[in-house]
PDB file of C-alpha atoms and ligand atoms in Angstrom:
ATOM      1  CA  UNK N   1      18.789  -7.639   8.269  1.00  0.00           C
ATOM      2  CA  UNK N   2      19.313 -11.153   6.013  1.00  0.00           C
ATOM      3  CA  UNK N   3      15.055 -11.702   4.642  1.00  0.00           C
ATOM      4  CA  UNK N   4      14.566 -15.407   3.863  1.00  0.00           C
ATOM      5  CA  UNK N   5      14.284 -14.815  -0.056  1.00  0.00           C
ATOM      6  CA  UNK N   6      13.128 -18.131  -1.616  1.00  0.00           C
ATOM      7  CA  UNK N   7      13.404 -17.459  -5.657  1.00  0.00           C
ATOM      8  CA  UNK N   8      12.174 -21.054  -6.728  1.00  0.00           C
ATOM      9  CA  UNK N   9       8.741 -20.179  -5.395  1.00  0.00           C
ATOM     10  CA  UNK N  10       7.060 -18.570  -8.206  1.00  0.00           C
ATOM     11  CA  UNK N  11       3.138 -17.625  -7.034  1.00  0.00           C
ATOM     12  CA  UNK N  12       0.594 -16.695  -9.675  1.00  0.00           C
ATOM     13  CA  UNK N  13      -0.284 -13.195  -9.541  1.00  0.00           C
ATOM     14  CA  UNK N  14      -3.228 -11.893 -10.674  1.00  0.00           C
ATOM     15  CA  UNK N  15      -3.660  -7.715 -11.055  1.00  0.00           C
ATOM     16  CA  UNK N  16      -7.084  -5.741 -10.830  1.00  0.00           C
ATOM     17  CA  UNK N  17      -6.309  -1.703 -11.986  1.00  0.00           C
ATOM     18  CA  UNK N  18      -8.484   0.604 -10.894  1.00  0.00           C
ATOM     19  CA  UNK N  19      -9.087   3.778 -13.353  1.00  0.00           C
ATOM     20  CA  UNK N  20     -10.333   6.100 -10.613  1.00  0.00           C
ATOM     21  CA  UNK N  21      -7.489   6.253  -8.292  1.00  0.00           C
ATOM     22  CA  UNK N  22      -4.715   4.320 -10.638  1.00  0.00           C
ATOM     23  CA  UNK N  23      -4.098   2.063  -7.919  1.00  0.00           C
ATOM     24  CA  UNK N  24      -3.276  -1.490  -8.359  1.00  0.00           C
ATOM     25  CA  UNK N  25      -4.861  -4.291  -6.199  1.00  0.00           C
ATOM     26  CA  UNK N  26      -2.911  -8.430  -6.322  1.00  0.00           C
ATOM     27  CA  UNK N  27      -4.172 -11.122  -5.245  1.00  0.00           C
ATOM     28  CA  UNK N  28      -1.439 -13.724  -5.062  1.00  0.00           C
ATOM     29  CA  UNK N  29      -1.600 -17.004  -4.890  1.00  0.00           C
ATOM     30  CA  UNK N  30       0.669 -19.568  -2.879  1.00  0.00           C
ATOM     31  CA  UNK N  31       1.823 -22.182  -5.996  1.00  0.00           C
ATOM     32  CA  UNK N  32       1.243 -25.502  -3.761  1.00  0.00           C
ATOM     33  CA  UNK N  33      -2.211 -24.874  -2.635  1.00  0.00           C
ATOM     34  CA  UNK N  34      -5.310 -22.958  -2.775  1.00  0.00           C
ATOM     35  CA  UNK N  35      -4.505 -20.036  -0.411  1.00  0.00           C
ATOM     36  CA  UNK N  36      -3.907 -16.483  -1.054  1.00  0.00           C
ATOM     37  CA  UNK N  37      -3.827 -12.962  -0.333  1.00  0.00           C
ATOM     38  CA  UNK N  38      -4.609  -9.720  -1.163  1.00  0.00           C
ATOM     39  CA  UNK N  39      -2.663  -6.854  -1.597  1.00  0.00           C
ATOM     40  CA  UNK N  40      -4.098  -2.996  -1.601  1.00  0.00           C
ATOM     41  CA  UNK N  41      -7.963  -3.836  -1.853  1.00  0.00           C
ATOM     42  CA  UNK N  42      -9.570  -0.435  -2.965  1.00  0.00           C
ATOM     43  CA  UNK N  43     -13.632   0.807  -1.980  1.00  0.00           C
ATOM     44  CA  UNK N  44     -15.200   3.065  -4.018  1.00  0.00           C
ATOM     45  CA  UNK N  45     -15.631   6.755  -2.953  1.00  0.00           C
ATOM     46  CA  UNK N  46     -17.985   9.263  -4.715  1.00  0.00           C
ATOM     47  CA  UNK N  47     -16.486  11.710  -2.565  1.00  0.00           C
ATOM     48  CA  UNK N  48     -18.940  14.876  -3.810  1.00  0.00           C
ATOM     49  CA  UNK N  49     -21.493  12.478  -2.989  1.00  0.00           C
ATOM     50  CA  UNK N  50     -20.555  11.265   0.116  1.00  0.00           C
ATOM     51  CA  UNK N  51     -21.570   7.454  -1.241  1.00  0.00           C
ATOM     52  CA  UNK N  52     -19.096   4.555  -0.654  1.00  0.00           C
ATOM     53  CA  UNK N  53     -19.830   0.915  -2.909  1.00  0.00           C
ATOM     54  CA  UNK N  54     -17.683  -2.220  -3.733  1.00  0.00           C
ATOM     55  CA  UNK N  55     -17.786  -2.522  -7.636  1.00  0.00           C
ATOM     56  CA  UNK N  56     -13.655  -2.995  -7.115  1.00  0.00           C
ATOM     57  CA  UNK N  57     -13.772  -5.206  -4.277  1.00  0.00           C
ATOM     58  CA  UNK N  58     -16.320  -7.275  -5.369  1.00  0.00           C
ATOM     59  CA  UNK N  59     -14.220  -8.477  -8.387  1.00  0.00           C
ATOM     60  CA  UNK N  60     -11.267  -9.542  -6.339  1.00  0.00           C
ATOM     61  CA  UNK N  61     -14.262 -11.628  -4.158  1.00  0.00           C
ATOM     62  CA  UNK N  62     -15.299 -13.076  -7.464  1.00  0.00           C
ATOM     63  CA  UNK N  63     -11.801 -13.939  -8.643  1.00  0.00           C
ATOM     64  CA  UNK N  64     -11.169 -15.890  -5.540  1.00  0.00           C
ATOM     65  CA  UNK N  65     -14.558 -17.548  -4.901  1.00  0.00           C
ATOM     66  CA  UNK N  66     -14.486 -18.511  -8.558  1.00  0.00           C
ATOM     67  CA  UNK N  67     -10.867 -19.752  -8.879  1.00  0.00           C
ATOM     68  CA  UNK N  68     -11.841 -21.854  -5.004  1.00  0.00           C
ATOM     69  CA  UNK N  69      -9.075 -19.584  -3.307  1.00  0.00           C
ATOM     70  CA  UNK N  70      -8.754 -19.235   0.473  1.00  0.00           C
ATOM     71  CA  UNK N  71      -8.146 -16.080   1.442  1.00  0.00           C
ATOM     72  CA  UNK N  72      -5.463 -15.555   4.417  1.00  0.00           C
ATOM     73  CA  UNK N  73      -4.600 -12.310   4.006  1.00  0.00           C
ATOM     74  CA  UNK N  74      -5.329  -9.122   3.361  1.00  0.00           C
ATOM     75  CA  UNK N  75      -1.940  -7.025   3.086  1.00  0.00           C
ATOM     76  CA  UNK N  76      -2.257  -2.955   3.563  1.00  0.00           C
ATOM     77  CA  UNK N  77       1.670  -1.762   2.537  1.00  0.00           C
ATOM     78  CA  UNK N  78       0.574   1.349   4.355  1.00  0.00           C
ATOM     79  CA  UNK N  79      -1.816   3.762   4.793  1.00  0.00           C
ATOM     80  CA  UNK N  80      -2.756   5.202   1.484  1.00  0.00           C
ATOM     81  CA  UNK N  81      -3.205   8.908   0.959  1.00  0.00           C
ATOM     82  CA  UNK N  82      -5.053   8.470  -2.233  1.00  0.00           C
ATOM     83  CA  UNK N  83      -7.539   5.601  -2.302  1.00  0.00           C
ATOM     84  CA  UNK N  84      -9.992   3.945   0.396  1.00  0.00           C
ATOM     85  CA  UNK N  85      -9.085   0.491   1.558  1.00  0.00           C
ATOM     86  CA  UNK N  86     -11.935  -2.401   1.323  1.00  0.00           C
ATOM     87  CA  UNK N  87     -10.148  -4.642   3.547  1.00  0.00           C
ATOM     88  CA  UNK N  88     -13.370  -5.132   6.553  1.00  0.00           C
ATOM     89  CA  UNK N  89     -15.594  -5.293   3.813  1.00  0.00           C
ATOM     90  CA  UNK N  90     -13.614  -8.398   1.741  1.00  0.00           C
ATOM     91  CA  UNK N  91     -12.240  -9.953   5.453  1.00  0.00           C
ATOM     92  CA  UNK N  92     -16.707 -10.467   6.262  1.00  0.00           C
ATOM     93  CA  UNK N  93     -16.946 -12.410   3.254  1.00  0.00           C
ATOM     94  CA  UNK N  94     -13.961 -14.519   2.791  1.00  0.00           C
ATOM     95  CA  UNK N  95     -12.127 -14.045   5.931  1.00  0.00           C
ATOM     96  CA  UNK N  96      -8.817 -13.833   6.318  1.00  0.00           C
ATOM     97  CA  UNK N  97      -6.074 -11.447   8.434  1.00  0.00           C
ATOM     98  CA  UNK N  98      -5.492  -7.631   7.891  1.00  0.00           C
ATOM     99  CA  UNK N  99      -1.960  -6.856   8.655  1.00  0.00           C
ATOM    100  CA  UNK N 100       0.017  -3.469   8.482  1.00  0.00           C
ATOM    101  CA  UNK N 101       3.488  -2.375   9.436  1.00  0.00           C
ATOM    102  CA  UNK N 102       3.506  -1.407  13.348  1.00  0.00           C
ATOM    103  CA  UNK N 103       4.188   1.831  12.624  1.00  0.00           C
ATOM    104  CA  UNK N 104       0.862   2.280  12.114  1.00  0.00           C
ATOM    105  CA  UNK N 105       0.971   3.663  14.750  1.00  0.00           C
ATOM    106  CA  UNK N 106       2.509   6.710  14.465  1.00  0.00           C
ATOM    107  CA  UNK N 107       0.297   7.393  11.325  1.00  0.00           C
ATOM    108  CA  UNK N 108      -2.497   7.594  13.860  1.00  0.00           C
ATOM    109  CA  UNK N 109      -0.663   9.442  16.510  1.00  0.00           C
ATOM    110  CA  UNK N 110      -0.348  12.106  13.598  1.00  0.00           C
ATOM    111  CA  UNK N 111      -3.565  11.897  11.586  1.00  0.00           C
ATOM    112  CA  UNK N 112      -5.876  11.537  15.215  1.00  0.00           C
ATOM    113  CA  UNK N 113      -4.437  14.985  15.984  1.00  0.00           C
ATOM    114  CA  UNK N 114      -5.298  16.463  12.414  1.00  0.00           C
ATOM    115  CA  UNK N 115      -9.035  15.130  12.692  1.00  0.00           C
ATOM    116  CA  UNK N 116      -9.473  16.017  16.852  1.00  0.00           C
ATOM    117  CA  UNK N 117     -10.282  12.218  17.039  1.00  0.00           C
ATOM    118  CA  UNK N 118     -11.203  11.352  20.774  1.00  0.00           C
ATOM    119  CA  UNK N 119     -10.124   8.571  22.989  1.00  0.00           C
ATOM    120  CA  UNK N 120     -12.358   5.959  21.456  1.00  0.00           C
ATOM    121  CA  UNK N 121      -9.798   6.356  18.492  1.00  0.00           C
ATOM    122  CA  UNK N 122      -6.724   3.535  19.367  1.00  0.00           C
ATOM    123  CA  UNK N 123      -4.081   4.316  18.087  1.00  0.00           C
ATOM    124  CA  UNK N 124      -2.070   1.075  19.023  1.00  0.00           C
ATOM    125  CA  UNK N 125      -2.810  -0.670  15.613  1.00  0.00           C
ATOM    126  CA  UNK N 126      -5.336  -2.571  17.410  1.00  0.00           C
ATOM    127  CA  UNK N 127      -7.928  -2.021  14.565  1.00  0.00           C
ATOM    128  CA  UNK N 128      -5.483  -4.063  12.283  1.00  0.00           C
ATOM    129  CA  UNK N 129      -5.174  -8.157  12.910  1.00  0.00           C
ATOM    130  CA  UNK N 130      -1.942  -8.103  12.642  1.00  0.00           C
ATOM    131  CA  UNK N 131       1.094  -5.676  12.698  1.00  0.00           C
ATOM    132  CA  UNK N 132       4.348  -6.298  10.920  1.00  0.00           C
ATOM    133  CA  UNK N 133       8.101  -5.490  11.797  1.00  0.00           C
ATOM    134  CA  UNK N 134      10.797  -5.321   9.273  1.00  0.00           C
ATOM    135  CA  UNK N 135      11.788  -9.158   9.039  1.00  0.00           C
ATOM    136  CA  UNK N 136       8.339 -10.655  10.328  1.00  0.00           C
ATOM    137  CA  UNK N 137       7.348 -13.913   8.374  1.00  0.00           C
ATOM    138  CA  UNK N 138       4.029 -14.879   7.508  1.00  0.00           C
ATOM    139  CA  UNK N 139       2.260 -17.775   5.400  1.00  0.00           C
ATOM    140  CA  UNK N 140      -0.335 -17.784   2.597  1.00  0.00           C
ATOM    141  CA  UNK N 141      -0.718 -21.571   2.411  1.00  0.00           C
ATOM    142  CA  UNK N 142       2.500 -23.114   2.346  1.00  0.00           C
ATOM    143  CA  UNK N 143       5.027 -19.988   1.136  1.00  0.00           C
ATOM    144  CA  UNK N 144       6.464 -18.229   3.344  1.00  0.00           C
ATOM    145  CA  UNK N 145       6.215 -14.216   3.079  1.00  0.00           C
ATOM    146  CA  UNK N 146       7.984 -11.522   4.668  1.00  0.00           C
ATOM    147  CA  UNK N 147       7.428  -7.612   5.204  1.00  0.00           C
ATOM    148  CA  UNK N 148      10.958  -5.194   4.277  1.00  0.00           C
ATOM    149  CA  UNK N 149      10.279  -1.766   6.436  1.00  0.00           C
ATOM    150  CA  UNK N 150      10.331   0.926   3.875  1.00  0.00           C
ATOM    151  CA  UNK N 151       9.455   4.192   5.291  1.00  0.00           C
ATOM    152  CA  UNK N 152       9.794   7.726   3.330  1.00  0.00           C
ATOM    153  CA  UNK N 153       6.566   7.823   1.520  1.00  0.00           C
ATOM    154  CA  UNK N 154       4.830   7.619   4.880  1.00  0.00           C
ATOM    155  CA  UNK N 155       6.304   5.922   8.406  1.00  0.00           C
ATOM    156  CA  UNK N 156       4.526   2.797   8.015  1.00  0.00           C
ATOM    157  CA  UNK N 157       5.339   1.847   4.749  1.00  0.00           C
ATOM    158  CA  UNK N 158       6.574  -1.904   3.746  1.00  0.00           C
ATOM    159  CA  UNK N 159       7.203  -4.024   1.126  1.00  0.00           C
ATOM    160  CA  UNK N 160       6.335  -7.472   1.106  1.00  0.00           C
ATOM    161  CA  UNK N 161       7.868 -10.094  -0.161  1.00  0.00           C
ATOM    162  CA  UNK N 162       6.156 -13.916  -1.512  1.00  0.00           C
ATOM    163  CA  UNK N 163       8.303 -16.335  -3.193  1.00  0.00           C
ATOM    164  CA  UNK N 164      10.024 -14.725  -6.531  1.00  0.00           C
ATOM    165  CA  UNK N 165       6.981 -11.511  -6.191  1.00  0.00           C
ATOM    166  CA  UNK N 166       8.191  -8.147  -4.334  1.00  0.00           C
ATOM    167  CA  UNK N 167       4.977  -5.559  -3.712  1.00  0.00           C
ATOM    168  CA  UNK N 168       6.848  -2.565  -3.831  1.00  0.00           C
ATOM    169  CA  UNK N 169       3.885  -0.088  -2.262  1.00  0.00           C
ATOM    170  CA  UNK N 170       4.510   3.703  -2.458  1.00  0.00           C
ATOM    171  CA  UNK N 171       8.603   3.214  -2.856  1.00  0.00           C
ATOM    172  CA  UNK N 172       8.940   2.786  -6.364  1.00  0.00           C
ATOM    173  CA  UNK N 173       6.873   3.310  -9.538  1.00  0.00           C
ATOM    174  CA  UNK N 174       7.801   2.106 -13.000  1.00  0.00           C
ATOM    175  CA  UNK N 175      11.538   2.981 -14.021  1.00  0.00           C
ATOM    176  CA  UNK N 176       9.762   5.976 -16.079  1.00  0.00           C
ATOM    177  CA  UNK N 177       7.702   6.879 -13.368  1.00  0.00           C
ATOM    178  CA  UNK N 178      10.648   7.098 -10.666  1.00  0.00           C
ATOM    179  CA  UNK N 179       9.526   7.152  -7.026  1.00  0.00           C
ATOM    180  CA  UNK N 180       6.636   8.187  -4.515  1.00  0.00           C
ATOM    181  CA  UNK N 181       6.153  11.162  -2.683  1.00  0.00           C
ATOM    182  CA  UNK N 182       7.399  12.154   0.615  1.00  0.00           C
ATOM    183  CA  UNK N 183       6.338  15.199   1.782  1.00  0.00           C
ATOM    184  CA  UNK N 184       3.153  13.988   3.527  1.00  0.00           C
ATOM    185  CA  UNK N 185       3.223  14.249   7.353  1.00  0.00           C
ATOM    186  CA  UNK N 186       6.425  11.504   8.555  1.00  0.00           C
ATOM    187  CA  UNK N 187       7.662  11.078   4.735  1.00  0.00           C
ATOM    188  CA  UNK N 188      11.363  11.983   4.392  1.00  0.00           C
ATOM    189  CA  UNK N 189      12.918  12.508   1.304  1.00  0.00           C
ATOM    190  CA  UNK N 190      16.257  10.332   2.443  1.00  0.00           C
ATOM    191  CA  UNK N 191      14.821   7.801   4.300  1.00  0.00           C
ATOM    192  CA  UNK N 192      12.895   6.819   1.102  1.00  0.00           C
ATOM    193  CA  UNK N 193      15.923   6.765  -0.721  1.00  0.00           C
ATOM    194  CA  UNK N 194      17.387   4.240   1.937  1.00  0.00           C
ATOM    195  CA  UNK N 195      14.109   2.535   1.841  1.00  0.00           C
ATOM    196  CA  UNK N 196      14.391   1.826  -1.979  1.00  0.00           C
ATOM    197  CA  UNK N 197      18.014   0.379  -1.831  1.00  0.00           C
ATOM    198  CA  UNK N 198      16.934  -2.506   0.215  1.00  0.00           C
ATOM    199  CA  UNK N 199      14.131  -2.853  -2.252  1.00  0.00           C
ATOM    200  CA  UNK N 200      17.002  -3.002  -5.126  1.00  0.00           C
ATOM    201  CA  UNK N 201      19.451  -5.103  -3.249  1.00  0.00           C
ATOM    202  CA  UNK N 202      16.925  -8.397  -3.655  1.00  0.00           C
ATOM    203  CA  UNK N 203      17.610 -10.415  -6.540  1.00  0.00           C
ATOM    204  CA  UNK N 204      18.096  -8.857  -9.965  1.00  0.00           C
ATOM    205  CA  UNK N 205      15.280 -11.445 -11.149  1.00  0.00           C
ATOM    206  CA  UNK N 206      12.380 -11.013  -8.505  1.00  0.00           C
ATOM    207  CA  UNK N 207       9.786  -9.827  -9.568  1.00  0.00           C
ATOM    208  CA  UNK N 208       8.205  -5.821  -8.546  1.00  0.00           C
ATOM    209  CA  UNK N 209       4.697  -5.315  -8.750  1.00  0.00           C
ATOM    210  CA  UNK N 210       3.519  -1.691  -8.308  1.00  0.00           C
ATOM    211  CA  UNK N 211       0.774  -0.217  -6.031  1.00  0.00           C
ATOM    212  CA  UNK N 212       0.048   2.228  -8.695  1.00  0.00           C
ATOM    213  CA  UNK N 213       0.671   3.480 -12.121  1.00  0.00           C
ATOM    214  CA  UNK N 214      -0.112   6.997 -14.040  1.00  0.00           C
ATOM    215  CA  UNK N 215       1.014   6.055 -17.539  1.00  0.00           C
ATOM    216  CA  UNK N 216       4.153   8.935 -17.750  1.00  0.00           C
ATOM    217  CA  UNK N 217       3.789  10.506 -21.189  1.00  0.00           C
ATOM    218  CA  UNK N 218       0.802   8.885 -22.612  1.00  0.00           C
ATOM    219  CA  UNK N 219       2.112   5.210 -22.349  1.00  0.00           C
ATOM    220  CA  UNK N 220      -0.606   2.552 -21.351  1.00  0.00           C
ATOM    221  CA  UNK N 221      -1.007   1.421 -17.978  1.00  0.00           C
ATOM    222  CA  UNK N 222       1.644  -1.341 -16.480  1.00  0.00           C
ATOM    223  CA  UNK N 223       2.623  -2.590 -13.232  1.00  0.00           C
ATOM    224  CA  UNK N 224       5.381  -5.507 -13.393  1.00  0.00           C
ATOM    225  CA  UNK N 225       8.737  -4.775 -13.730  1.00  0.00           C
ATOM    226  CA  UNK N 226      11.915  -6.273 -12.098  1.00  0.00           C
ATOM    227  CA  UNK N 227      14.303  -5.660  -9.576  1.00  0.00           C
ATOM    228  CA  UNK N 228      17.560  -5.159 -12.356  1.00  0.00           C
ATOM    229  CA  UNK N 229      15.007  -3.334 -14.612  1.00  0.00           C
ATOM    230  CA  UNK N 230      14.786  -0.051 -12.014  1.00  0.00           C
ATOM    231  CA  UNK N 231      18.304  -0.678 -10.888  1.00  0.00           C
ATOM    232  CA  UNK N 232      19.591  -0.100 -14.429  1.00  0.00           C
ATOM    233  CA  UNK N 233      16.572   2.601 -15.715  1.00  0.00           C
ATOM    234  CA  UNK N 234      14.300   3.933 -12.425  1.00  0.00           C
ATOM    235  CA  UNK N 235      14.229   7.782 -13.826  1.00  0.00           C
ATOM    236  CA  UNK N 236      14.988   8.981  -9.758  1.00  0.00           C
ATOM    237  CA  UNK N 237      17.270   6.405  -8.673  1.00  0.00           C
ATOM    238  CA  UNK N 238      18.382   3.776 -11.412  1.00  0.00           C
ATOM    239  CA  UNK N 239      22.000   4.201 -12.688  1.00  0.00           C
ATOM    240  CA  UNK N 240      23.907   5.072  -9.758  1.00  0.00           C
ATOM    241  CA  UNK N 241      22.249   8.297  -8.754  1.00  0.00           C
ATOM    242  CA  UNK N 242      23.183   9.510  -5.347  1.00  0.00           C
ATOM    243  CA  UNK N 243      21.428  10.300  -1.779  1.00  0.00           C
ATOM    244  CA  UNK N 244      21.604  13.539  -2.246  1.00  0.00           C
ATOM    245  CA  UNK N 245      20.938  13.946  -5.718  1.00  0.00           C
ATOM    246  CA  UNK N 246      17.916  12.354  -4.990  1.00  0.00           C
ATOM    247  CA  UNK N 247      16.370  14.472  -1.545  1.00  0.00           C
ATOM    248  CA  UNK N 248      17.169  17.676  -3.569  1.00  0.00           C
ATOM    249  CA  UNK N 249      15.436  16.369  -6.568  1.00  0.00           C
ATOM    250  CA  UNK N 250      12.603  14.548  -4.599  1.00  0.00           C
ATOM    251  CA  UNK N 251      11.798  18.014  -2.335  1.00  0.00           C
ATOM    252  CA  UNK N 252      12.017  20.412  -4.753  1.00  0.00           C
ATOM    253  CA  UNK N 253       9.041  17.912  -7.167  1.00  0.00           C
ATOM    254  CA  UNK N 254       6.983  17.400  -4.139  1.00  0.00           C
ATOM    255  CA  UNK N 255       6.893  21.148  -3.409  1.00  0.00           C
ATOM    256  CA  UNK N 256       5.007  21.153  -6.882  1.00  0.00           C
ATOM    257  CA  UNK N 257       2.365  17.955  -6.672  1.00  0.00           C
ATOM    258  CA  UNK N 258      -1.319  18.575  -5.877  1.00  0.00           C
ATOM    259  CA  UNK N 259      -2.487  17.417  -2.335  1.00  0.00           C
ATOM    260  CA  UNK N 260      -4.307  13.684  -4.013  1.00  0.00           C
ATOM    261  CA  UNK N 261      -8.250  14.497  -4.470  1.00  0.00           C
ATOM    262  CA  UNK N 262      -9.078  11.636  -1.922  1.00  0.00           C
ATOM    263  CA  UNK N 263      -6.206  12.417   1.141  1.00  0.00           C
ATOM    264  CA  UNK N 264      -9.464  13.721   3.631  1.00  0.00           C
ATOM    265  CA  UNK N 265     -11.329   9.986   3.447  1.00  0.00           C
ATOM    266  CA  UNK N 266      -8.511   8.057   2.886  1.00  0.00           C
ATOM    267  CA  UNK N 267      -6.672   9.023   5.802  1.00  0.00           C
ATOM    268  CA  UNK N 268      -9.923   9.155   7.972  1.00  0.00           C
ATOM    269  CA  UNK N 269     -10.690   5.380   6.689  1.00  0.00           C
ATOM    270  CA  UNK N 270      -7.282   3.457   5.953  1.00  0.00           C
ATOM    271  CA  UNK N 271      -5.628   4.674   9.698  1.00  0.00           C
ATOM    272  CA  UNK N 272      -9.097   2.534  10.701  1.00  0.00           C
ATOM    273  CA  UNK N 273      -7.923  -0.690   9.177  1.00  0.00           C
ATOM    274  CA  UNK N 274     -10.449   0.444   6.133  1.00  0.00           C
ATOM    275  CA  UNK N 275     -13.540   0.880   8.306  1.00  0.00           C
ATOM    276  CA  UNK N 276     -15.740   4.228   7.888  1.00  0.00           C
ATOM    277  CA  UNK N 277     -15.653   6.557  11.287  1.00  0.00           C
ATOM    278  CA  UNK N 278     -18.870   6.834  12.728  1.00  0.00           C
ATOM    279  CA  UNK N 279     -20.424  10.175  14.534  1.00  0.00           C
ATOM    280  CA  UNK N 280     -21.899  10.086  18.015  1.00  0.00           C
ATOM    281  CA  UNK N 281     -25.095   8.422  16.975  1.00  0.00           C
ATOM    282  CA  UNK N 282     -23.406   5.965  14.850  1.00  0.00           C
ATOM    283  CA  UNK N 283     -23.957   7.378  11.556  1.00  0.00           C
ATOM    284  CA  UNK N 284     -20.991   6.479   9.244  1.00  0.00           C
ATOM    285  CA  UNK N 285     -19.528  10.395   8.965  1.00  0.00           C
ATOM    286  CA  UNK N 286     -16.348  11.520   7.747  1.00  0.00           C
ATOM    287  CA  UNK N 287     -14.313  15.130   8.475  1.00  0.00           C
ATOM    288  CA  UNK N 288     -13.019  17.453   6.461  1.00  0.00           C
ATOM    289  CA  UNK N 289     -10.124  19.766   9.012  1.00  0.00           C
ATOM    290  CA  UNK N 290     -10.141  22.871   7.797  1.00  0.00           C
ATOM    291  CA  UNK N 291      -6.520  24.102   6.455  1.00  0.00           C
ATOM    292  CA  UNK N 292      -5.448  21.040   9.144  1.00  0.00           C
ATOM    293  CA  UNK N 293      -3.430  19.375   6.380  1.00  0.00           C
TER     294      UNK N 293
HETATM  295 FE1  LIG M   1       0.636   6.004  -0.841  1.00  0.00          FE
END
């Protein structure tokens, strides 16, 4: 696959971190206009308390309406395990399109087993406005933006791609934070491995943004790096490590992470496009499958 990589355009990118879930939401703006997107929008979950608000969302809708912005998208690069996507609730107020790699869905074939959804639960992707395959082209204004499939971490995972800006999702973290998981239902230790090549075969100058950082060994929080930055220093695969160094490595650290506190809602919610599942009477209810994960 040849991605039309355009280097000279160079959008302003402007990051929102969020210290609950260290998650890392963009918006990015298209250089020769007023459009832009978002990238990984995040709702906040008191989870003990079973209350959802919008304190995080509500600053990326303040950015934008402040700055003038138009917002055309609103970019998922896959179905997060760890945080709660605000997508529905930012799309009512400025509008714009929610898209998702179409392997959505077979994240929902999977996770509508786990929580017994019924029928009323589509899982075509139909729930998302649009659904991208590796290649697909989009615009935010004038720029033209294109999704890389990148599965590992999950089977719907992509990284997209505006101008001189890569968003690298759950493939890579900082060089001293290595790589995502990918031991959650469809991950695969090797096929992330793959994934992240074509990630470090763009340009040595473009531009990585991370969908989250955890600060390895006290260090503060950061989220930009570049492409010949993790080629030369990634801890799991910079300087030449091999496939196979890096499964064996990969499965035998996964066997030793924590299931993330917020897997139960997130799934439930992000395999929705973001919006909250509702029982039989309406009322917005989430599951919790007992030893189903
Ligand atoms: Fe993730």
């Amino acid at each position: 696959m040849t991605y039309p990589v355009d280097m000279s355009v160079k959008p302003e990118v402007s990051a929102h971190f969020d210290e609950a879930t260290n998650t890392i939401s963009y918006i990015v703006r298209d250089p020769a206009s007023v459009h832009c997107a978002i990238i990984d929008s995040v709702m906040d979950i008191d989870y003990a308390a079973g209350r959802i608000t919008y304190d995080h969302a509500d600053a990326l809708i303040a950015e934008i309406e402040s700055k003038g912005l138009k917002l055309d998208w609103i970019i998922e690069t896959h179905v997060h395990a760890d945080h709660l996507s605000a997508a529905p609730y930012i799309q009512q107020r400025l509008g714009g399109r929610i898209g998702v790699g179409e392997k959505i869905m077979v994240v929902q074939e999977t996770f509508g087993k786990i929580f017994n959804e019924g029928t009323e639960f589509q899982r075509d992707g139909s729930q998302f406005d649009a659904l991208f395959k590796d290649g697909d082209t989009y615009k935010v204004g004038e720029m033209t933006c294109f999704a890389i499939y990148t599965p590992g971490h999950t089977p719907a995972c992509m990284v997209h791609v505006m101008g001189d800006v890569a968003f690298a999702g759950d493939t890579l973290f900082m060089p001293d934070g290595g790589s995502a998981r990918a031991d959650f239902p469809g991950g695969d230790a090797g096929q992330l491995y793959d994934s992240i090549q074509k990630v470090l075969s763009l340009p040595d100058e473009m531009r990585l943004f991370m969908c989250h950082d955890y600060g390895p060994n006290g260090r503060a929080i950061q989220w930009e790096t570049t492409v010949a930055a993790q080629k030369a220093d990634n801890i799991h695969v910079g300087g030449g490590k091999t496939r196979e160094d890096f499964i064996k490595f990969r499965t035998e650290r996964d066997a030793q992470l924590a299931v993330p506190k917020l897997i139960i809602p997130s799934l439930q919610v992000n395999m929705r496009a973001g919006e909250l599942p509702r029982d039989k009477d309406g009322n917005l209810m989430l599951k919790v499958p007992v030893n189903g994960i």
